[in-house]
Coordinates of C-alpha atoms in Angstrom, one line a residue:
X794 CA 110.2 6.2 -17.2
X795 CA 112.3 9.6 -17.8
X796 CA 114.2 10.5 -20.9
X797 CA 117.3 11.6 -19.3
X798 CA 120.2 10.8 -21.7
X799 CA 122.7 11.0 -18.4
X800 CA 122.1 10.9 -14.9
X801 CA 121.8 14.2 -13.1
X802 CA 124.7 15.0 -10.8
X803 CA 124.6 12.8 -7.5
X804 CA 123.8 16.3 -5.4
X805 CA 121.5 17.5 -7.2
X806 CA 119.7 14.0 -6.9
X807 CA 120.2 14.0 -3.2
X808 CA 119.2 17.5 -2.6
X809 CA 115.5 17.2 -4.7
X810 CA 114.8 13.6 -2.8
X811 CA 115.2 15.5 0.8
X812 CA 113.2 18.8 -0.6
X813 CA 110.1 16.7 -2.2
X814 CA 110.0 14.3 0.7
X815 CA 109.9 17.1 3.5
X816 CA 107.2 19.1 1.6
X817 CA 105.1 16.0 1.8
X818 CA 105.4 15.7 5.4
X819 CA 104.8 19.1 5.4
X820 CA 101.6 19.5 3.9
X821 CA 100.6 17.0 6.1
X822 CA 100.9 19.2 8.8
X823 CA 97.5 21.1 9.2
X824 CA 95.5 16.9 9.1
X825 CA 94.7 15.0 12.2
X826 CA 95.2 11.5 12.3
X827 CA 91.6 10.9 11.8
X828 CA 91.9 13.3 8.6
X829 CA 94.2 11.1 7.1
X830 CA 91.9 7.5 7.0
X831 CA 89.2 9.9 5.0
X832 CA 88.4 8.1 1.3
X833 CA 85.8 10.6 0.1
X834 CA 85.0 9.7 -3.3
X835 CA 86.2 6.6 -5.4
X836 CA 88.9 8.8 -7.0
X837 CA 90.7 9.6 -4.1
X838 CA 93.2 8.5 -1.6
X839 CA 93.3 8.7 2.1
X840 CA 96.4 10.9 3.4
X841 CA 98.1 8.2 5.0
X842 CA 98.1 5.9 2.1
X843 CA 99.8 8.8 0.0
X844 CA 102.7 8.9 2.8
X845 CA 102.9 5.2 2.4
X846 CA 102.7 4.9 -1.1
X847 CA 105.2 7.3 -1.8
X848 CA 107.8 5.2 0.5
X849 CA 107.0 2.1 -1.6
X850 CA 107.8 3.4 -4.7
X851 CA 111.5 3.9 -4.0
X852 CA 111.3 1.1 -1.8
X853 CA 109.8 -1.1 -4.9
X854 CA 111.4 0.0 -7.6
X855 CA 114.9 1.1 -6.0
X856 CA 116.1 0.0 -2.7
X857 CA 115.0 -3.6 -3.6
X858 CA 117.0 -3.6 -6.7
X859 CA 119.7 -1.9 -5.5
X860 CA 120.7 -1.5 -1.9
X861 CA 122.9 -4.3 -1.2
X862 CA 121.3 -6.5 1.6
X863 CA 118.2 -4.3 2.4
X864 CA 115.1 -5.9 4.1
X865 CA 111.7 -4.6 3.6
X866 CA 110.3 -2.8 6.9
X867 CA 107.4 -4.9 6.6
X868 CA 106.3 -8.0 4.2
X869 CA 103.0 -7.0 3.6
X870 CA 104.0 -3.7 2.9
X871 CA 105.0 -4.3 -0.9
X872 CA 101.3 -5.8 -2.1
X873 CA 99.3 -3.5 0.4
X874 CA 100.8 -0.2 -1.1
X875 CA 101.0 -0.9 -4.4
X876 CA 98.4 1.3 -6.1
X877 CA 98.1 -0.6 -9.9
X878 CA 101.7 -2.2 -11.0
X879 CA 99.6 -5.6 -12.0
X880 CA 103.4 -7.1 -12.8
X881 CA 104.8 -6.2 -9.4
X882 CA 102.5 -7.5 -7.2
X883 CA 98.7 -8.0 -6.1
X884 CA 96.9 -5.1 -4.3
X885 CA 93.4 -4.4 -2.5
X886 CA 91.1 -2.5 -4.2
X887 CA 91.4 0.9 -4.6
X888 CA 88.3 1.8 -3.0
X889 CA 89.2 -0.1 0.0
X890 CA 91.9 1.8 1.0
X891 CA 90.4 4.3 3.8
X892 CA 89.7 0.6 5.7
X893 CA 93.5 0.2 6.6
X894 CA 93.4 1.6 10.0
X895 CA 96.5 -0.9 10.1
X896 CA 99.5 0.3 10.1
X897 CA 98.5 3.4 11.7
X898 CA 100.4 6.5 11.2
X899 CA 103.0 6.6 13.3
X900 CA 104.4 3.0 11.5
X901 CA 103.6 4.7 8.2
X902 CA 106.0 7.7 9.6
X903 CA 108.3 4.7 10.8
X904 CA 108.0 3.2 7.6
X905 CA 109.1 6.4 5.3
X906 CA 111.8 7.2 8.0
X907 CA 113.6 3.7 7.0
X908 CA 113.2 4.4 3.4
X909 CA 114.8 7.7 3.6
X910 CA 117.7 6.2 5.5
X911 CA 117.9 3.5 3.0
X912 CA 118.0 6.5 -0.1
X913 CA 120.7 7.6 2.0
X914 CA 122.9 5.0 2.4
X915 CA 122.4 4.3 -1.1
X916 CA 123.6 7.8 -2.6
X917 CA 126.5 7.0 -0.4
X918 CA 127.8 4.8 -2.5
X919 CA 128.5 6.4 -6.0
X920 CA 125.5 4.8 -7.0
X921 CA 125.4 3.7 -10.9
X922 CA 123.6 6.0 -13.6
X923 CA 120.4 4.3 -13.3
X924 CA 119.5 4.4 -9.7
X925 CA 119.8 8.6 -9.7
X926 CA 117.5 8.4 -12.6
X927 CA 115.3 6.2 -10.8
X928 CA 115.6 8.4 -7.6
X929 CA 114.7 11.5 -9.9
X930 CA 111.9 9.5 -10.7
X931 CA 110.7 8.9 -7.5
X932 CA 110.9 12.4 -6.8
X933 CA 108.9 13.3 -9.4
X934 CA 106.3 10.4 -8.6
X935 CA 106.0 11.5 -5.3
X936 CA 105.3 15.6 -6.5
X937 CA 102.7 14.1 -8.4
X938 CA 101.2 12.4 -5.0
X939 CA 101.6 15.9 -3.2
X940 CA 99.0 17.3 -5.6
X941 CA 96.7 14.3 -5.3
X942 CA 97.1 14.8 -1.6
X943 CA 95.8 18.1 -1.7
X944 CA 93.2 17.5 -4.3
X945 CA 91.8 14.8 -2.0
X946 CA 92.1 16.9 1.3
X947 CA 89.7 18.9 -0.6
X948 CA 87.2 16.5 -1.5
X949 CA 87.4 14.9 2.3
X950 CA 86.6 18.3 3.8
X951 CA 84.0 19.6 1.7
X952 CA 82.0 15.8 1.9
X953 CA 82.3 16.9 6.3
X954 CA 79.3 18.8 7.1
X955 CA 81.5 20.6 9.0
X956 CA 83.5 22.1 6.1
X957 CA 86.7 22.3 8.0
X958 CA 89.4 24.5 6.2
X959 CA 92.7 23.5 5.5
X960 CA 94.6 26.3 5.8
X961 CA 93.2 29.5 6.9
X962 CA 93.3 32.5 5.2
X963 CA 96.4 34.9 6.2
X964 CA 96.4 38.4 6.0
X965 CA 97.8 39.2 2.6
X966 CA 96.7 36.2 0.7
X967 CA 93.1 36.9 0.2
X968 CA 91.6 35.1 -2.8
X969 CA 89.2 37.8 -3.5
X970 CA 89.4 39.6 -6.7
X971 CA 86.2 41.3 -6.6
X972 CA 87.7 45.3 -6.8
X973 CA 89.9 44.3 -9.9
X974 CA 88.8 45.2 -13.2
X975 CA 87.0 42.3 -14.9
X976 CA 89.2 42.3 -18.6
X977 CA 87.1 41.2 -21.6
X978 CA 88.1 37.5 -23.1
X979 CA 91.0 38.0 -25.9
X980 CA 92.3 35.6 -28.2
X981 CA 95.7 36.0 -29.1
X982 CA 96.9 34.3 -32.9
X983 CA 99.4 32.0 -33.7
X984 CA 100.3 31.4 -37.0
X985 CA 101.0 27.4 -36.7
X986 CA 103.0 25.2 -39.3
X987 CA 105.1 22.5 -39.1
X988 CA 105.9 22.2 -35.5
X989 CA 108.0 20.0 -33.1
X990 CA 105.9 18.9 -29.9
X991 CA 107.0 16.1 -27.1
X992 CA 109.9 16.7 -24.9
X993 CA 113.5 18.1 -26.0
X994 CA 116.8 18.2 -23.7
X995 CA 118.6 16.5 -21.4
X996 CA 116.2 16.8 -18.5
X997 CA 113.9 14.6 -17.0
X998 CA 110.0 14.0 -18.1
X999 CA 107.9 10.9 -18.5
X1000 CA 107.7 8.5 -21.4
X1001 CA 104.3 9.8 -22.3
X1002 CA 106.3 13.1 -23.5
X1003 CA 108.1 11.3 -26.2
X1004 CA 109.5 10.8 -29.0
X1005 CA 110.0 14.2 -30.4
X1006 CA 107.7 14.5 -33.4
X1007 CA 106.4 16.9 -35.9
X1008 CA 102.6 17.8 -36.5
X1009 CA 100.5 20.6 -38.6
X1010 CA 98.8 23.3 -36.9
X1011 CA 96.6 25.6 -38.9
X1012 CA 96.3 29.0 -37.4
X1013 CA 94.4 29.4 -34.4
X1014 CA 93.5 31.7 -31.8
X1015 CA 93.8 31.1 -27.9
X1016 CA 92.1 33.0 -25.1
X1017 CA 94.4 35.3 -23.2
X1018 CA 93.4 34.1 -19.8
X1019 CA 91.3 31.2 -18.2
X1020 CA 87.4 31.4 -18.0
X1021 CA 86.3 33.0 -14.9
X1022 CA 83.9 32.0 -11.9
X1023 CA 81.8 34.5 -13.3
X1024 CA 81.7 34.1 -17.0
X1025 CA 80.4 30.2 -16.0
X1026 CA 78.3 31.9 -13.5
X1027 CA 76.5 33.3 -16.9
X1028 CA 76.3 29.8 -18.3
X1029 CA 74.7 28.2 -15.3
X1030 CA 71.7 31.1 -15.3
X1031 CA 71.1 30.3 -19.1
X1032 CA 70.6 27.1 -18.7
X1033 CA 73.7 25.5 -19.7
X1034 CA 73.3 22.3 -17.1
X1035 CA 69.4 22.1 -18.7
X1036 CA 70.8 22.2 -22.4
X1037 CA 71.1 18.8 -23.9
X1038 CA 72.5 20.4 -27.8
X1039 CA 75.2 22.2 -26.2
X1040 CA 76.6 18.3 -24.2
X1041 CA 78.3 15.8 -25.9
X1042 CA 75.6 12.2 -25.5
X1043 CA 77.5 11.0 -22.9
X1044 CA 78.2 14.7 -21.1
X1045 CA 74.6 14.8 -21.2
X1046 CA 74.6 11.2 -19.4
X1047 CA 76.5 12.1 -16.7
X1048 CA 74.5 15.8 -15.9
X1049 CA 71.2 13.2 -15.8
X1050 CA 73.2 10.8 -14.2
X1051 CA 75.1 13.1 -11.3
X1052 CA 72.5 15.7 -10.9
X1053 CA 75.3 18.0 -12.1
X1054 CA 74.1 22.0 -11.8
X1055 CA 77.2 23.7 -11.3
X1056 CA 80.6 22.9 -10.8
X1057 CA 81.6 20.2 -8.3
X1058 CA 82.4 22.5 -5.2
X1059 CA 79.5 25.2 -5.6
X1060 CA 76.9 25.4 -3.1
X1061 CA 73.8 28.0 -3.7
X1062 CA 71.9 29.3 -6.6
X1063 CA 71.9 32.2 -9.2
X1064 CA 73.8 35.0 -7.6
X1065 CA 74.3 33.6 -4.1
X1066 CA 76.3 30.8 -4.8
X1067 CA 79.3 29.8 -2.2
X1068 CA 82.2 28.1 -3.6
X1069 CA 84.6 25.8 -1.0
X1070 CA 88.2 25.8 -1.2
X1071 CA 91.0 24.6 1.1
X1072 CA 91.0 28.2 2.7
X1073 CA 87.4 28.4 3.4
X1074 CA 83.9 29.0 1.7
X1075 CA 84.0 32.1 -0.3
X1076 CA 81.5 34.0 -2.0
X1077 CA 81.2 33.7 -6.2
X1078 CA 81.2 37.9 -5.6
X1079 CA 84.7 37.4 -4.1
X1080 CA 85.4 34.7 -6.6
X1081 CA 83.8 35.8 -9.9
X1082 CA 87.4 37.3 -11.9
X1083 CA 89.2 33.7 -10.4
X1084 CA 89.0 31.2 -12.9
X1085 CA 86.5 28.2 -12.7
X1086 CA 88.0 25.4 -11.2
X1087 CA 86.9 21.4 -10.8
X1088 CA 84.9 21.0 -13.7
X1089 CA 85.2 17.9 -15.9
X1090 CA 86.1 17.8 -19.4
X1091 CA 82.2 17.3 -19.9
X1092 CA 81.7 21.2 -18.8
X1093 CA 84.4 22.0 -20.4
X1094 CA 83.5 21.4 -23.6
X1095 CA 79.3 22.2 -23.4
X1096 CA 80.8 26.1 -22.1
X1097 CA 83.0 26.2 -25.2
X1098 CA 80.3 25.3 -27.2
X1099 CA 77.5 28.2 -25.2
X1100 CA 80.8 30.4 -25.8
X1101 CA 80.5 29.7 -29.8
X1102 CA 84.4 28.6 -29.1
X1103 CA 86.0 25.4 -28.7
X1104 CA 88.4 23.7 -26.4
X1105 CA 92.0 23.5 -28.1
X1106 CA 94.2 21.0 -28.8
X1107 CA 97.2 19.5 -26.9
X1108 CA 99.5 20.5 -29.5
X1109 CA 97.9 24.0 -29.6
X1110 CA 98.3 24.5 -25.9
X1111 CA 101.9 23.4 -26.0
X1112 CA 103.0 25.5 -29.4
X1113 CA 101.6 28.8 -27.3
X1114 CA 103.6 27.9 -24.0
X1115 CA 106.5 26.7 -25.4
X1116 CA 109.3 29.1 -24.4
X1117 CA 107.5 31.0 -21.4
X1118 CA 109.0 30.5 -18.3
X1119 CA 107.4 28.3 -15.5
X1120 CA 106.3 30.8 -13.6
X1121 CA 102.9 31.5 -12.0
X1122 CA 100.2 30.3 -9.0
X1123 CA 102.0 26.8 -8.5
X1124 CA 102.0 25.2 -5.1
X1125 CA 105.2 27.1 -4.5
X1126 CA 102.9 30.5 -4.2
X1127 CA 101.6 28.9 -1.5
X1128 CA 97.7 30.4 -2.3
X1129 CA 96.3 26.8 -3.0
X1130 CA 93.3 28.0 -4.8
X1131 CA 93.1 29.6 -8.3
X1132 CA 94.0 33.4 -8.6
X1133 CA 93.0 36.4 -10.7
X1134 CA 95.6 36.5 -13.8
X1135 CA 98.4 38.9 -14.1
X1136 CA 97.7 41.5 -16.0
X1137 CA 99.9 43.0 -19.2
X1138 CA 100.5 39.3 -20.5
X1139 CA 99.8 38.3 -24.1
X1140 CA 99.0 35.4 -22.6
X1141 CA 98.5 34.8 -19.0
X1142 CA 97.6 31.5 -16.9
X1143 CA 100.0 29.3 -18.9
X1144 CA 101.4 27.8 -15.3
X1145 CA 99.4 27.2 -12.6
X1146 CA 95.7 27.8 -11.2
X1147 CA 94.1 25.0 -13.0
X1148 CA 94.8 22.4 -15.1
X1149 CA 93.3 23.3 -18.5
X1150 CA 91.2 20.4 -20.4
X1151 CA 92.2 19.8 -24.2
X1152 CA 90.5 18.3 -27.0
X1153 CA 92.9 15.6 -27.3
X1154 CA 92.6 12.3 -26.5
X1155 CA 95.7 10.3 -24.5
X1156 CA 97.3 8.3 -26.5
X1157 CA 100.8 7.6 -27.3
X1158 CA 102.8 9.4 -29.9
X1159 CA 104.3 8.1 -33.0
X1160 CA 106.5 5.1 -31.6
X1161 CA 105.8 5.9 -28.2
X1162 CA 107.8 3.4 -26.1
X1163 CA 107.4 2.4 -22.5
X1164 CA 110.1 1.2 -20.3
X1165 CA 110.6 -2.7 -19.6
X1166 CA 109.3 -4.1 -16.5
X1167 CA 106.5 -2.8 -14.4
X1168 CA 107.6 1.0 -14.4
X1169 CA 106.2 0.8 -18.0
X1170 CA 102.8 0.4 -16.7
X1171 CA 103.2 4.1 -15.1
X1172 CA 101.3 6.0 -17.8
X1173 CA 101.3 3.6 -20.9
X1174 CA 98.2 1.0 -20.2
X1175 CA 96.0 4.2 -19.4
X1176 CA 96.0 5.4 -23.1
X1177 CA 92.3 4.7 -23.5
X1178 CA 89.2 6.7 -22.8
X1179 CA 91.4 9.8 -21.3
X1180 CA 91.5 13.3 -22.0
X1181 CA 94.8 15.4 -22.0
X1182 CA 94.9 18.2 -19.3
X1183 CA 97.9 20.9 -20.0
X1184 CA 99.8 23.5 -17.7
X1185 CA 99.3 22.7 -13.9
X1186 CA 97.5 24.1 -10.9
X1187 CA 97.9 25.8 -7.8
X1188 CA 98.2 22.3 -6.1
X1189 CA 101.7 21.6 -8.7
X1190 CA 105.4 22.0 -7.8
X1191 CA 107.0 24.3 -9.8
X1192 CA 109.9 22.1 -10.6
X1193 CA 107.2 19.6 -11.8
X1194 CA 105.5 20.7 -14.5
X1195 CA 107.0 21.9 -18.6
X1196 CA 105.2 22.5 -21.4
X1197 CA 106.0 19.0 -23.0
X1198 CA 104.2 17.7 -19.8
X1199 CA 100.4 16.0 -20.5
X1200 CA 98.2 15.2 -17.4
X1201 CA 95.5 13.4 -18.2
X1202 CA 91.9 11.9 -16.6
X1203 CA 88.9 10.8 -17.4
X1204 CA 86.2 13.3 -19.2
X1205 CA 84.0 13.1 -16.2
X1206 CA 86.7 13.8 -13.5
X1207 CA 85.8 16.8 -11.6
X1208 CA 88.3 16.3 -7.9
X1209 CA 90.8 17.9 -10.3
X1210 CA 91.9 21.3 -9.9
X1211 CA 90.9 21.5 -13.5
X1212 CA 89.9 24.8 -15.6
X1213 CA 88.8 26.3 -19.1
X1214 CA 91.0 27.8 -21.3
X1215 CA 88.9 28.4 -25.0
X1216 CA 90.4 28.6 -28.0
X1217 CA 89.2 30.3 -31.4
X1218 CA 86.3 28.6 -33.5

C-alpha cells in the first residue's frame, strides 16, 4: 500500500504507532459510552467500531502474519470488524454496525490494549523491512479513521435534538470572524506545462498516488482563498438550490430528491441562518468570512457555475501546492471547524479547513498498480463513480496529508468536511 523504497527507521515507526494510537483514544475522550453505538447516517461509523476497527487492521494485516505464536483476542473479532476486505473475510453490513452493543467498550478498550502490546513485542524483535512498512501503514490507516471519527461525531450530534457540542468553545479559540475584513476573491496564475504529478521521495503515501507521471496543463487561474459561508449565503438567496441550468442532471436529482436548500449542517433562512459545528451552533454573521464546509461535489460544482468559474482539476490543485509547506487549520490546531484564511498569502487555504472538491474523477494513473493480496483492495476497487477531493481539513493530522495525496467520495457526499475552492473559467 505505501511506496516506501526502505523501511523507515524502527523508532521512528515505534514512536508514530504510540502517537496516532493515543490521539485516538484521545479524541474519544469528550463521548459517553452511549455516544459511541450512534450510526447517524449510512455513511458513518459508530465511535466504538472506529476504536475496534483500527485494532484489526494491524491485528489482520500484521500481528497475524507476523508475530510468532500470537492468538486473536477474540474469533469473531476478524469478520465482525472488517469494514470491506471481500478477500480477507466476510463482514455484516455496513449499516448494521451501530446494532453491536456486543463487545461493549470496555472489551473494545481490552481488545486495542492487546494489540498494542502485541505491536510492542513485535518491534522488539528487529522486525524485517516489511512489517515497519506495514506498521507505518497502519498508522496512517488509523489517522484516516481519526478524521472519520470526528466527521461522524458530527453527524451523530447534530441528528440529537439536543445538539450536544463536542468540545466547547475556549476562550481564545473563537470561530467568529465577523470583525475581519471580508477580502474580495483573487485568482492567482500559473503558467502550466509539462508537469510531473503523483508522489516523489522516499516517504510514505498510498498506491493511489502513483506512478509518477507527466500531464499538460494549460494556464489557469486559481482562487486565492476558499469560498466563504457568506459568498454561498448569496447563492442560496438567488436561488441557486431552485436553479435546475446551473446543476449537473443528476445534481439536480439529488436537490429534488434530498430536499437539499442549503448546505448539510445549516438551519434557518435568508440572513438568520445557524450553522452546527463540533463547538456549538453559531451564527452565519459569526461565520460568514469562514469558508463553506459539508457540501457535496454537487454544490460544488452548481456555485462554480452561479460564480461564472469552474471547479479545477486534481492536477491543477496539486501543481499550485506543490512546494508549500503543510502548514495550516489541521487537526493539530486543535479549532476543529473551518477558519478565516491567513492573510498576505498568494495563496492561502492549501492545508487544512476543508477538503476542496475537484473536477476529476478517481481513477488510477497510467499503470497504476495495487498491492497483492487484500491490502490492494484499500483504494483500488473504488476507482468508479468518485470524485477527487485535495488538501485536508481541520479534522486531518498534519503528518497525514501531501500534496500528492487524493481523497476521494462520492459527488453527493456531504458528512465530509468538504469545501470550494474555484478556479478561473
Amino acid at each position: 500500500m505505501s511506496s516506501t523504497t526502505s523501511a523507515p527507521p524502527q523508532p521512528q515507526v515505534a514512536q508514530r504507532f504510540r502517537e496516532v494510537r493515543l490521539r485516538t483514544l484521545e479524541l474519544c475522550k469528550p463521548l459517553t459510552p452511549e455516544d459511541m453505538m450512534v450510526q447517524s447516517c449510512a455513511e458513518a461509523s459508530p465511535a466504538k467500531w472506529h476504536l475496534a476497527h483500527t485494532a484489526w487492521f494491524f491485528e489482520s494485516f500484521i500481528l497475524r502474519d507476523f508475530l510468532r505464536g500470537y492468538k486473536l483476542f477474540n474469533s469473531d473479532f476478524p469478520w465482525l470488524f472488517n469494514s470491506y476486505y471481500r478477500s480477507f473475510a466476510e463482514f455484516p453490513e455496513k449499516r448494521l454496525r451501530a446494532s453491536f452493543s456486543r463487545p461493549g467498550v470496555d472489551e473494545v478498550m481490552r481488545y486495542r490494549s492487546y494489540v498494542d502490546e502485541g505491536i510492542e513485542r513485535l518491534l522488539d524483535t528487529n522486525p524485517e523491512p516489511e512489517v515497519l512498512k506495514r506498521i507505518e501503514l497502519g498508522a496512517n490507516h488509523e489517522e484516516q479513521h481519526q478524521e472519520l471519527l470526528l466527521t461522524d461525531i458530527l453527524h451523530a450530534f447534530y441528528t440529537n435534538p439536543l445538539r450536544p457540542v463536542y468540545q466547547k468553545r475556549e476562550l481564545g479559540q473563537a470561530v467568529s470572524s465577523h470583525s475581519a475584513k471580508k477580502e474580495c476573491l483573487r485568482f492567482v496564475e500559473f503558467a502550466g506545462g509539462l508537469v510531473d504529478v503523483g508522489f516523489s521521495g522516499d516517504g510514505f503515501c498510498y498506491d493511489n498516488e502513483l506512478p509518477l507521471h507527466r500531464v499538460w496543463l494549460e494556464r489557469f487561474g486559481l482562487a486565492d482563498r476558499l469560498v466563504t459561508n457568506g459568498e454561498f449565503a448569496e447563492f442560496i438567496a438567488d436561488g441557486g438550490y431552485r436553479r435546475s441550468e446551473l446543476w449537473l442532471s443528476a445534481g439536480w436529482d439529488a436537490v429534488e430528491q434530498n430536499g437539499w436548500k442549503a448546505p448539510l449542517y445549516w438551519n434557518g433562512i435568508d440572513k438568520s441562518w445557524r450553522l452546527f459545528a463540533l463547538r456549538g451552533e453559531i451564527s452565519l454573521e459569526e461565520a460568514e468570512n469562514l469558508p463553506v464546509s459539508q457540501v457535496s461535489y454537487f454544490e460544488a460544482d452548481a456555485y462554480a457555475r452561479w460564480a461564472g468559474k469552474r471547479l479545477p482539476t486534481e492536477f491543477e490543485w496539486e501543481f499550485a501546492a506543490r512546494g508549500q509547506p503543510v502548514q495550516g487549520n489541521l487537526l493539530d490546531a486543535g479549532r476543529l471547524t473551518p477558519a478565516a484564511p491567513e492573510t498576505g498569502e498568494r495563496v492561502s487555504q492549501m492545508w487544512g479547513d476543508c477538503w476542496e472538491w475537484t473536477a476529476s474523477a478517481y481513477l488510477g494513473y497510467p499503470g497504476f498498480e495495487p498491492l497483492e493480496g487484500s491490502l490492494g483492495e484499500y483504494n483500488g476497487k473504488f476507482m468508479s463513480g468518485q470524485l477527487v477531493l485535495r488538501g485536508g481539513s481541520c479534522a486531518t493530522p498534519k503528518a497525514h496529508i501531501r500534496s500528492s495525496y487524493r481523497n476521494f467520495f462520492q459527488p453527493e457526499t456531504r458528512w465530509q468536511f468538504s469545501g470550494i475552492r474555484l478556479a478561473g473559467k
